[in-house]
CSV table of C-alpha atoms in Angstrom, one decimal:
chain,number,residue,atom,x,y,z
P,28,MET,CA,0.1,0.0,0.1
P,29,ILE,CA,2.8,2.6,0.8
P,30,LYS,CA,6.4,1.8,-0.6
P,31,VAL,CA,9.1,4.0,0.3
P,32,GLN,CA,12.3,3.3,-1.5
P,33,ASN,CA,15.7,4.9,-0.8
P,34,VAL,CA,14.3,8.1,-0.1
P,35,SER,CA,16.8,10.4,1.6
P,36,LYS,CA,16.4,14.3,2.8
P,37,ASN,CA,19.0,16.6,3.5
P,38,TYR,CA,18.8,20.0,4.9
P,39,LYS,CA,21.1,22.8,4.5
P,40,THR,CA,21.9,24.5,7.5
P,41,PRO,CA,24.8,27.2,8.4
P,42,SER,CA,27.1,24.4,9.7
P,43,GLY,CA,26.8,22.3,6.7
P,44,THR,CA,24.6,19.5,5.3
P,45,PHE,CA,22.4,18.0,7.8
P,46,GLN,CA,21.1,14.3,6.9
P,47,ALA,CA,17.5,14.0,8.2
P,48,VAL,CA,16.7,10.7,6.4
P,49,SER,CA,19.4,8.6,4.9
P,50,PRO,CA,18.6,6.3,2.3
P,51,ALA,CA,15.6,4.4,3.7
P,52,SER,CA,12.7,1.9,2.6
P,53,LEU,CA,9.7,1.0,3.8
P,54,HIS,CA,6.9,-1.4,3.1
P,55,VAL,CA,3.9,-1.1,4.6
P,56,GLU,CA,1.2,-3.6,3.4
P,57,GLU,CA,-2.7,-3.0,3.1
P,58,GLY,CA,-4.2,-3.5,6.5
P,59,ASP,CA,-1.1,-2.5,8.4
P,60,VAL,CA,-1.1,-0.2,11.3
P,61,TYR,CA,2.6,0.5,11.0
P,62,GLY,CA,4.6,2.5,13.4
P,63,ILE,CA,7.8,4.4,13.4
P,64,ILE,CA,9.3,5.1,16.4
P,65,GLY,CA,12.3,7.0,17.6
P,66,PHE,CA,13.8,9.7,19.8
P,67,SER,CA,13.0,13.2,19.1
P,68,GLY,CA,15.1,14.5,16.1
P,69,ALA,CA,15.6,11.1,14.6
P,70,GLY,CA,14.0,12.0,11.3
P,71,LYS,CA,10.6,9.9,11.9
P,72,SER,CA,8.5,12.7,11.2
P,73,THR,CA,10.2,14.0,7.9
P,74,LEU,CA,10.4,10.4,6.7
P,75,LEU,CA,6.3,10.5,7.3
P,76,ARG,CA,6.3,13.7,5.5
P,77,LEU,CA,8.2,12.3,2.6
P,78,VAL,CA,5.2,9.5,2.2
P,79,ASN,CA,2.5,12.5,0.7
P,80,LEU,CA,5.6,14.4,-0.3
P,81,LEU,CA,5.0,17.4,2.0
P,82,GLU,CA,8.8,17.3,1.8
P,83,LYS,CA,10.4,16.6,-1.3
P,84,PRO,CA,12.8,13.7,-1.3
P,85,ASP,CA,16.7,14.6,-2.5
P,86,ALA,CA,16.3,10.9,-3.8
P,87,GLY,CA,14.5,7.8,-4.1
P,88,GLU,CA,10.6,6.8,-4.9
P,89,VAL,CA,7.5,6.8,-3.3
P,90,TYR,CA,4.4,4.8,-3.9
P,91,VAL,CA,1.0,5.0,-2.3
P,92,GLY,CA,-1.8,2.5,-3.3
P,93,GLY,CA,0.6,1.4,-6.6
P,94,GLN,CA,1.0,4.7,-7.9
P,95,GLU,CA,4.3,6.5,-8.0
P,96,LEU,CA,3.9,9.9,-6.6
P,97,THR,CA,7.7,11.3,-7.1
P,98,GLY,CA,6.7,10.9,-10.7
P,99,LEU,CA,3.6,12.9,-10.5
P,100,SER,CA,2.9,16.5,-12.1
P,101,LYS,CA,1.8,19.2,-9.3
P,102,LYS,CA,-2.1,18.5,-10.4
P,103,GLU,CA,-1.7,14.8,-10.2
P,104,LEU,CA,-0.1,15.1,-7.0
P,105,ARG,CA,-2.8,17.2,-5.8
P,106,ARG,CA,-5.3,14.8,-6.6
P,107,ALA,CA,-3.1,11.5,-5.3
P,108,ARG,CA,-3.1,13.8,-2.0
P,109,GLN,CA,-6.9,13.8,-2.1
P,110,SER,CA,-6.9,10.0,-1.1
P,111,ILE,CA,-4.0,10.4,1.5
P,112,GLY,CA,-5.5,11.0,4.8
P,113,MET,CA,-3.1,12.9,7.3
P,114,ILE,CA,-3.2,13.6,11.1
P,115,PHE,CA,-1.0,15.9,13.1
P,116,GLN,CA,0.2,16.5,16.9
P,117,HIS,CA,-1.1,19.9,16.9
P,118,PHE,CA,-4.7,19.0,14.9
P,119,ASN,CA,-4.0,21.8,12.4
P,120,LEU,CA,-7.9,22.5,12.6
P,121,LEU,CA,-9.1,25.8,10.9
P,122,ASN,CA,-10.1,27.8,13.7
P,123,ASN,CA,-12.5,30.1,12.1
P,124,ARG,CA,-14.4,27.2,10.7
P,125,THR,CA,-16.7,25.1,12.9
P,126,VAL,CA,-16.1,21.6,13.2
P,127,SER,CA,-18.5,20.4,10.1
P,128,GLU,CA,-16.6,23.2,8.0
P,129,ASN,CA,-13.5,21.9,8.9
P,130,VAL,CA,-14.5,18.1,7.8
P,131,ALA,CA,-16.3,20.0,4.5
P,132,PHE,CA,-12.8,21.5,3.7
P,133,PRO,CA,-11.2,18.3,1.9
P,134,LEU,CA,-14.6,17.8,0.3
P,135,GLU,CA,-14.7,21.2,-0.9
P,136,VAL,CA,-11.0,20.9,-2.2
P,137,ALA,CA,-12.1,17.8,-4.3
P,138,SER,CA,-15.1,19.5,-5.3
P,139,ILE,CA,-17.9,17.2,-4.2
P,140,THR,CA,-21.2,18.8,-4.5
P,141,LYS,CA,-23.0,20.5,-1.4
P,142,GLU,CA,-25.8,17.8,-0.6
P,143,GLU,CA,-23.0,14.9,-0.9
P,144,ARG,CA,-20.7,17.2,1.3
P,145,VAL,CA,-23.4,17.6,4.0
P,146,GLN,CA,-23.8,13.8,3.8
P,147,ARG,CA,-20.5,13.0,4.0
P,148,VAL,CA,-19.6,15.3,7.0
P,149,ARG,CA,-22.6,13.7,8.9
P,150,GLU,CA,-21.3,10.3,8.3
P,151,CYS,CA,-17.6,11.3,9.5
P,152,LEU,CA,-18.9,12.8,12.5
P,153,GLU,CA,-20.7,10.1,13.4
P,154,ILE,CA,-17.9,7.5,13.3
P,155,VAL,CA,-15.5,10.0,15.6
P,156,GLY,CA,-19.0,10.4,17.8
P,157,LEU,CA,-18.8,14.2,17.4
P,158,THR,CA,-22.4,15.0,15.7
P,159,GLU,CA,-23.3,16.9,18.5
P,160,LYS,CA,-20.4,19.5,18.2
P,161,ALA,CA,-20.8,20.1,14.0
P,162,ASP,CA,-21.6,23.7,15.0
P,163,SER,CA,-19.1,24.3,17.4
P,164,TYR,CA,-15.5,26.2,16.7
P,165,PRO,CA,-12.6,24.4,17.4
P,166,SER,CA,-11.6,26.7,20.3
P,167,LYS,CA,-14.6,25.4,22.2
P,168,LEU,CA,-13.1,22.0,21.9
P,169,SER,CA,-10.9,19.6,24.0
P,170,GLY,CA,-7.5,18.5,22.5
P,171,GLY,CA,-9.1,15.0,22.3
P,172,GLN,CA,-12.2,16.3,20.5
P,173,LYS,CA,-10.1,18.4,18.3
P,174,GLN,CA,-8.0,15.2,17.1
P,175,ARG,CA,-11.2,13.4,16.5
P,176,VAL,CA,-12.6,16.4,14.2
P,177,ALA,CA,-9.0,15.8,12.4
P,178,ILE,CA,-9.5,12.3,12.0
P,179,ALA,CA,-13.1,13.1,10.8
P,180,ARG,CA,-11.5,15.5,8.4
P,181,ALA,CA,-8.8,13.1,7.2
P,182,LEU,CA,-11.3,10.2,6.7
P,183,ALA,CA,-14.0,12.8,4.6
P,184,ASN,CA,-12.4,11.9,1.3
P,185,ARG,CA,-12.5,7.9,1.9
P,186,PRO,CA,-8.3,7.4,2.0
P,187,LYS,CA,-6.7,4.4,1.9
P,188,VAL,CA,-4.2,5.5,3.7
P,189,LEU,CA,-3.9,7.6,7.1
P,190,LEU,CA,-0.7,9.1,7.9
P,191,CYS,CA,-0.5,10.1,11.5
P,192,ASP,CA,2.4,12.3,12.8
P,193,GLU,CA,2.7,12.0,16.7
P,194,PRO,CA,-1.4,12.0,17.0
P,195,THR,CA,-1.3,11.6,20.6
P,196,SER,CA,1.8,13.5,21.8
P,197,ALA,CA,-0.4,16.5,22.6
P,198,LEU,CA,-2.9,14.5,24.5
P,199,ASP,CA,-3.3,13.0,28.4
P,200,PRO,CA,-2.8,9.2,28.3
P,201,GLN,CA,-6.7,8.7,28.9
P,202,THR,CA,-7.1,10.7,25.4
P,203,THR,CA,-4.4,9.2,24.2
P,204,ARG,CA,-6.2,5.5,24.5
P,205,THR,CA,-9.5,6.9,23.1
P,206,ILE,CA,-7.7,8.1,19.8
P,207,LEU,CA,-6.0,5.1,19.3
P,208,ALA,CA,-9.1,3.1,20.0
P,209,PHE,CA,-10.6,5.2,17.0
P,210,LEU,CA,-7.6,4.5,14.8
P,211,LYS,CA,-7.7,1.0,15.2
P,212,GLU,CA,-11.3,0.9,14.4
P,213,ILE,CA,-10.8,2.8,11.4
P,214,ASN,CA,-8.1,0.3,10.6
P,215,VAL,CA,-10.4,-2.7,11.3
P,216,GLN,CA,-13.7,-1.5,10.2
P,217,LEU,CA,-12.8,0.6,7.2
P,218,GLY,CA,-9.7,-1.1,6.0
P,219,VAL,CA,-7.5,2.0,6.1
P,220,THR,CA,-3.8,1.5,6.1
P,221,ILE,CA,-2.0,3.4,9.0
P,222,LEU,CA,1.4,4.5,9.2
P,223,LEU,CA,1.8,6.4,12.4
P,224,VAL,CA,5.1,8.1,13.8
P,225,THR,CA,5.6,8.3,17.6
P,226,HIS,CA,8.0,8.6,20.2
P,227,GLU,CA,5.8,6.5,22.8
P,228,MET,CA,6.4,2.6,22.9
P,229,ASN,CA,3.0,2.2,24.5
P,230,VAL,CA,1.2,3.8,21.5
P,231,VAL,CA,3.1,0.9,19.6
P,232,LYS,CA,2.0,-1.7,21.7
P,233,GLU,CA,-1.2,-0.8,21.7
P,234,ILE,CA,-2.0,-0.5,17.9
P,235,CYS,CA,0.8,-1.3,15.6
P,236,ASN,CA,1.3,-4.7,14.0
P,237,LYS,CA,4.5,-3.5,12.7
P,238,VAL,CA,7.2,-1.3,13.8
P,239,ALA,CA,10.2,0.5,12.5
P,240,VAL,CA,12.9,1.9,14.6
P,241,MET,CA,14.5,5.4,13.6
P,242,GLU,CA,17.8,6.6,14.7
P,243,ASN,CA,19.7,9.5,13.3
P,244,GLY,CA,17.9,9.3,10.0
P,245,HIS,CA,18.6,5.5,9.7
P,246,LEU,CA,16.0,3.0,9.8
P,247,VAL,CA,17.8,0.8,12.1
P,248,GLU,CA,15.2,-1.9,12.7
P,249,LYS,CA,12.3,-3.4,11.7
P,250,ILE,CA,10.0,-5.7,14.0
P,251,SER,CA,6.6,-7.4,13.3
P,252,LEU,CA,5.0,-7.2,16.6
P,253,SER,CA,2.7,-10.0,15.9
P,254,ASP,CA,5.7,-12.6,16.1
P,255,ARG,CA,5.5,-14.4,19.1
P,256,GLU,CA,8.9,-13.2,20.3
P,257,ILE,CA,9.9,-9.9,19.9
P,258,LYS,CA,14.0,-9.9,19.9
P,259,PRO,CA,14.9,-6.6,19.4
P,260,LYS,CA,18.9,-6.6,17.9
P,261,THR,CA,20.1,-3.0,17.9
P,262,ASP,CA,20.6,-1.3,21.1
P,263,ILE,CA,18.2,1.4,20.6
P,264,ALA,CA,15.1,-1.1,20.0
P,265,LYS,CA,16.3,-3.1,23.0
P,266,LEU,CA,16.3,0.1,24.8
P,267,LEU,CA,12.7,1.0,23.6
P,268,PHE,CA,11.6,-2.3,24.6
P,269,GLU,CA,13.3,-2.9,27.7
P,270,GLU,CA,11.8,-0.1,28.9
P,271,GLU,CA,8.4,-1.2,28.2
P,272,ILE,CA,9.3,-4.5,30.2
P,273,SER,CA,10.7,-3.0,33.2
P,274,GLU,CA,8.0,-1.1,33.6
P,275,LYS,CA,5.8,-4.2,33.7
P,276,ARG,CA,7.9,-5.3,36.1
P,277,GLY,CA,7.7,-2.7,38.4
P,278,ILE,CA,3.7,-3.3,37.9
P,279,ALA,CA,4.3,-6.8,38.8
P,280,HIS,CA,6.4,-6.1,41.8
P,281,VAL,CA,3.7,-3.6,43.5
T,17,MET,CA,-18.5,81.4,19.8
T,18,PHE,CA,-19.1,79.3,16.5
T,19,ASP,CA,-19.7,82.4,14.8
T,20,ASN,CA,-17.5,81.5,11.7
T,21,VAL,CA,-18.9,77.9,11.5
T,22,ILE,CA,-22.5,78.7,10.9
T,23,PRO,CA,-21.9,80.3,7.3
T,24,LEU,CA,-19.3,77.7,6.8
T,25,LEU,CA,-21.7,74.9,7.4
T,26,PRO,CA,-22.4,74.0,3.7
T,27,GLU,CA,-18.8,74.0,2.8
T,28,ILE,CA,-18.2,71.5,5.9
T,29,GLY,CA,-20.9,69.4,4.2
T,30,ILE,CA,-19.0,69.1,0.9
T,31,SER,CA,-15.7,68.9,2.7
T,32,ILE,CA,-17.0,65.8,4.4
T,33,VAL,CA,-18.0,64.6,0.8
T,34,GLN,CA,-14.6,65.1,-0.4
T,35,THR,CA,-13.0,63.4,2.3
T,36,PHE,CA,-15.3,60.3,1.8
T,37,LEU,CA,-14.8,60.6,-1.8
T,38,MET,CA,-10.9,60.6,-1.4
T,39,VAL,CA,-10.5,58.0,1.3
T,40,GLY,CA,-13.2,55.8,-0.3
T,41,ILE,CA,-11.3,55.7,-3.7
T,42,ALA,CA,-7.9,54.8,-1.8
T,43,ILE,CA,-9.3,52.0,0.2
T,44,GLY,CA,-11.1,51.0,-3.0
T,45,ALA,CA,-8.0,50.9,-4.6
T,46,ALA,CA,-5.8,49.3,-1.7
T,47,LEU,CA,-8.4,46.6,-1.0
T,48,LEU,CA,-8.3,45.7,-5.2
T,49,PHE,CA,-4.7,46.0,-5.7
T,50,GLY,CA,-3.1,46.1,-2.1
T,51,THR,CA,-4.6,42.9,-1.4
T,52,PRO,CA,-3.0,40.7,-3.7
T,53,LEU,CA,0.2,42.4,-3.2
T,54,GLY,CA,0.4,41.1,0.1
T,55,ILE,CA,-0.5,37.8,-0.5
T,56,LEU,CA,2.1,38.0,-3.1
T,57,LEU,CA,4.4,38.7,-0.7
T,58,PHE,CA,3.5,36.6,1.9
T,59,LEU,CA,3.7,33.6,-0.6
T,60,THR,CA,7.0,34.4,-2.3
T,61,SER,CA,8.6,35.0,1.3
T,62,LYS,CA,11.0,32.0,2.5
T,63,GLY,CA,9.4,28.9,3.5
T,64,GLN,CA,6.2,29.5,2.0
T,65,LEU,CA,4.1,28.0,-1.0
T,66,LEU,CA,5.6,30.3,-3.7
T,67,GLU,CA,8.9,30.8,-2.2
T,68,ARG,CA,10.7,33.1,-5.0
T,69,PRO,CA,13.4,35.1,-3.3
T,70,ILE,CA,14.4,37.3,-6.2
T,71,LEU,CA,10.5,37.9,-6.6
T,72,PHE,CA,10.1,38.6,-3.3
T,73,ARG,CA,13.1,41.0,-2.9
T,74,VAL,CA,11.5,43.2,-6.0
T,75,ILE,CA,8.2,43.4,-4.3
T,76,ASN,CA,9.5,44.0,-0.9
T,77,SER,CA,11.9,46.9,-1.9
T,78,VAL,CA,9.0,48.6,-4.1
T,79,VAL,CA,6.7,48.5,-1.0
T,80,ASN,CA,9.3,50.0,0.8
T,81,ILE,CA,10.4,52.5,-1.5
T,82,VAL,CA,6.8,54.0,-2.1
T,83,ARG,CA,6.5,53.8,1.8
T,84,SER,CA,9.4,55.5,2.6
T,85,PHE,CA,8.0,58.9,0.7
T,86,PRO,CA,6.8,61.7,2.7
T,87,PHE,CA,3.4,61.7,1.8
T,88,LEU,CA,3.3,65.5,0.7
T,89,ILE,CA,6.5,64.7,-1.6
T,90,LEU,CA,4.5,61.9,-3.2
T,91,LEU,CA,1.5,64.2,-3.5
T,92,VAL,CA,3.6,66.7,-5.6
T,93,ALA,CA,5.8,64.1,-7.6
T,94,LEU,CA,2.7,62.1,-8.9
T,95,ILE,CA,1.2,65.2,-10.3
T,96,PRO,CA,2.2,64.4,-13.7
T,97,LEU,CA,0.7,60.9,-13.4
T,98,THR,CA,-2.2,62.1,-11.9
T,99,ARG,CA,-2.9,64.7,-15.1
T,100,VAL,CA,-2.5,61.4,-17.5
T,101,LEU,CA,-5.0,59.3,-15.4
T,102,ILE,CA,-7.8,61.8,-14.6
T,103,GLY,CA,-6.9,64.8,-17.1
T,104,THR,CA,-6.7,67.2,-13.9
T,105,THR,CA,-4.5,67.6,-11.2
T,106,ILE,CA,-7.3,69.5,-8.6
T,107,GLY,CA,-10.1,68.1,-6.9
T,108,PRO,CA,-10.8,65.3,-4.7
T,109,VAL,CA,-10.7,62.7,-7.7
T,110,ALA,CA,-7.1,63.4,-8.7
T,111,ALA,CA,-6.1,63.9,-5.0
T,112,ALA,CA,-7.2,60.5,-4.6
T,113,VAL,CA,-4.4,59.1,-7.1
T,114,PRO,CA,-1.4,59.9,-4.7
T,115,LEU,CA,-3.6,58.7,-1.7
T,116,SER,CA,-4.5,55.4,-3.5
T,117,ILE,CA,-0.7,55.0,-4.5
T,118,ALA,CA,0.2,55.2,-0.8
T,119,ALA,CA,-2.6,52.9,0.2
T,120,ILE,CA,-1.6,50.1,-1.9
T,121,PRO,CA,1.7,49.3,-0.3
T,122,TYR,CA,0.5,50.5,2.7
T,123,PHE,CA,-2.2,47.9,3.1
T,124,ALA,CA,0.3,45.2,1.3
T,125,ARG,CA,2.2,45.4,4.1
T,126,LEU,CA,-0.6,45.4,6.6
T,127,VAL,CA,-2.0,42.1,4.7
T,128,GLU,CA,1.4,40.1,4.8
T,129,GLN,CA,1.8,40.8,8.5
T,130,SER,CA,-1.8,39.2,9.1
T,131,LEU,CA,-0.9,36.2,6.9
T,132,ARG,CA,1.9,35.8,8.9
T,133,GLU,CA,-0.3,34.9,12.0
T,134,VAL,CA,-1.7,31.9,10.2
T,135,SER,CA,-0.4,28.8,11.7
T,136,LYS,CA,2.1,27.1,9.3
T,137,GLY,CA,0.3,23.7,10.2
T,138,VAL,CA,-2.8,24.7,8.9
T,139,ILE,CA,-1.4,25.6,5.8
T,140,GLU,CA,0.5,22.2,5.9
T,141,ALA,CA,-2.4,20.3,6.5
T,142,ALA,CA,-4.5,21.9,3.5
T,143,VAL,CA,-1.3,21.3,1.3
T,144,ALA,CA,-1.4,17.5,2.7
T,145,MET,CA,-5.3,17.3,1.8
T,146,GLY,CA,-4.6,18.2,-1.8
T,147,ALA,CA,-5.7,21.8,-2.2
T,148,SER,CA,-4.4,24.1,-4.6
T,149,THR,CA,-2.3,27.3,-3.8
T,150,TYR,CA,-5.4,29.2,-5.1
T,151,GLN,CA,-7.9,27.3,-2.6
T,152,ILE,CA,-5.7,27.7,0.0
T,153,ILE,CA,-5.5,31.3,-0.6
T,154,TRP,CA,-9.3,31.7,-0.1
T,155,LYS,CA,-10.1,28.9,2.2
T,156,VAL,CA,-7.2,29.3,4.3
T,157,LEU,CA,-5.3,32.2,4.4
T,158,ILE,CA,-7.8,34.8,4.0
T,159,VAL,CA,-10.5,33.0,6.4
T,160,GLU,CA,-7.9,32.1,9.1
T,161,ALA,CA,-6.4,35.7,8.9
T,162,ARG,CA,-9.9,37.4,8.6
T,163,SER,CA,-9.5,39.3,12.0
T,164,GLY,CA,-6.1,40.5,11.6
T,165,LEU,CA,-7.3,41.9,8.0
T,166,MET,CA,-10.0,44.0,9.4
T,167,LEU,CA,-8.2,45.4,12.0
T,168,GLY,CA,-5.5,46.2,9.3
T,169,LEU,CA,-8.1,47.6,7.2
T,170,THR,CA,-9.5,49.7,10.3
T,171,VAL,CA,-5.7,51.1,11.0
T,172,LEU,CA,-5.8,51.8,7.0
T,173,ILE,CA,-8.7,54.0,7.0
T,174,VAL,CA,-7.7,56.0,10.1
T,175,SER,CA,-4.3,56.6,8.4
T,176,PHE,CA,-5.8,57.8,4.9
T,177,LEU,CA,-8.2,59.9,7.0
T,178,SER,CA,-5.4,61.7,8.3
T,179,TYR,CA,-3.3,61.7,5.0
T,180,SER,CA,-6.2,63.0,3.0
T,181,ALA,CA,-5.7,66.4,5.3
T,182,MET,CA,-2.4,67.1,3.2
T,183,ALA,CA,-4.8,67.0,0.1
T,184,GLY,CA,-5.5,70.5,-0.1
T,185,VAL,CA,-2.1,71.0,-1.5
T,186,VAL,CA,-3.4,69.9,-4.7
T,187,GLY,CA,-7.0,71.5,-4.4
T,188,GLY,CA,-8.5,68.1,-3.3
T,189,GLY,CA,-10.5,69.6,-0.7
T,190,GLY,CA,-12.1,67.5,2.5
T,191,ILE,CA,-12.3,68.1,6.1
T,192,GLY,CA,-8.3,68.4,6.9
T,193,ASP,CA,-8.2,71.0,4.1
T,194,LEU,CA,-10.8,72.9,5.5
T,195,ALA,CA,-9.2,72.9,8.7
T,196,ILE,CA,-5.9,74.2,7.5
T,197,ARG,CA,-7.6,77.0,5.2
T,198,PHE,CA,-10.0,78.4,7.6
T,199,GLY,CA,-8.8,77.1,11.2
T,200,TYR,CA,-5.1,77.7,10.5
T,201,TYR,CA,-4.5,80.2,7.7
T,202,ARG,CA,-7.5,82.7,8.8
T,203,PHE,CA,-7.0,82.2,12.4
T,204,GLN,CA,-10.7,81.1,12.9
T,205,THR,CA,-10.2,78.8,16.0
T,206,ASP,CA,-13.9,77.9,16.2
T,207,VAL,CA,-13.4,76.2,12.6
T,208,MET,CA,-10.6,74.3,13.5
T,209,VAL,CA,-12.1,73.0,16.7
T,210,VAL,CA,-15.1,71.9,14.9
T,211,THR,CA,-13.3,70.2,12.1
T,212,VAL,CA,-11.3,68.5,14.5
T,213,LEU,CA,-13.8,67.4,16.6
T,214,LEU,CA,-15.6,65.9,13.4
T,215,LEU,CA,-12.2,64.0,12.5
T,216,VAL,CA,-12.1,62.6,16.4
T,217,ALA,CA,-15.6,61.7,16.0
T,218,LEU,CA,-14.8,59.8,12.8
T,219,VAL,CA,-11.9,57.9,13.9
T,220,GLN,CA,-13.7,57.1,17.2
T,221,ILE,CA,-16.5,55.5,15.0
T,222,ILE,CA,-14.4,53.8,12.6
T,223,GLN,CA,-12.1,52.3,14.9
T,224,PHE,CA,-15.2,51.1,17.1
T,225,THR,CA,-16.4,49.6,14.2
T,226,GLY,CA,-13.4,47.8,13.1
T,227,ASN,CA,-12.9,46.4,16.6
T,228,ARG,CA,-16.4,45.0,17.0
T,229,LEU,CA,-16.2,43.5,13.4
T,230,ALA,CA,-12.8,41.8,14.3
T,231,HIS,CA,-13.8,40.4,17.3
T,232,TYR,CA,-17.1,38.9,15.8
T,233,LEU,CA,-15.0,37.5,13.0
T,234,ASP,CA,-12.3,35.8,15.3
T,235,LYS,CA,-13.2,32.4,16.2
T,236,ARG,CA,-9.8,31.3,17.8
């Protein structure tokens, strides 16, 4: 569903070239909830943004749903992006539009007729359980509600793929669980493939079936979480996984 | 006490109309040409959708140059242009030409400033949803910045109400011109007081209305 082949991204800084993503490849299959985990500055968000070309790769190819995005014209790329949903750490809702107007935005972009828009907005708000907030402005919502609006907005054009950039990092643990439950539901019931970036191991544990570990711009290890025994090889993966293990032990001791 | 004012009443009426005409044309020109110029300034600047360093520098310099002219100098310097455009160099419509030329870059700067307040993340979300630059301008930038744009427009109107007082130099007339001709040159203090009070009242009304509208438009 998503195939990233040898993409790399460098930034020019006053102190020289900074390699945000060094040639990385990733294959997300249909139905996956694929996590990318790493510490701050590892390049995981950049990698995610390379998937819908919010960042233009310096080299490599990106395929989404069998279509090579890196070879498209500007117009074709806009069209392709309409069927790739994305949610963000800070929600990025339009503050001067109501909840339903926010969800309608991608439909307007895709030139959907008014009647269809109204219908689809209602459906999407039902999915995230926010129909009663349809006419509220985002400033009146809690963080969790804002992210649910963002999810509804991302789903409006019936995407096959949902990109999540630290979707729960601005939320408390309780709200995080709700949002993750919605994402899982969307994955299972609507068949949306999810690629998710996070620095929280519990997010990965909760909903991902695969995870890639990233460090200093490199994808250092890919782990399938459906395997019976998870054996992280690299130090960083061990660190991330063992932190979890020791936490569980901590609970066991209490 | 207002001996000089009573016989001047018809002229005060005319001067109000002249002021509205001059300022109205200038504001119209600013909205029509300054808004797209401001949007272009914003979009071509570093890190924005249409980043074009050279184009940005050119527009930026032009805006700065026009804005550095003392208005009185601009007023005189543009007399030949006014003659070409309007056919005459006197009267409120003629005075509206330099006022417009000054108002366009002034408002462009205010527009650019307001657009900088729009969160980068929101613009990025629109890009990720496949919105075109045109859609982003109309559905994201202007909508998200509308409250700031309204305040910018208010500042513009108040400033140009004041600038229009200098239009007397080219026979533009208006309230400010009346104040100078009668209140200052003829020492008719009562006329001065009345015209200034009139301007104070106008500015209060404009600012109050602008603030209210901006507040109403702001849902953040």
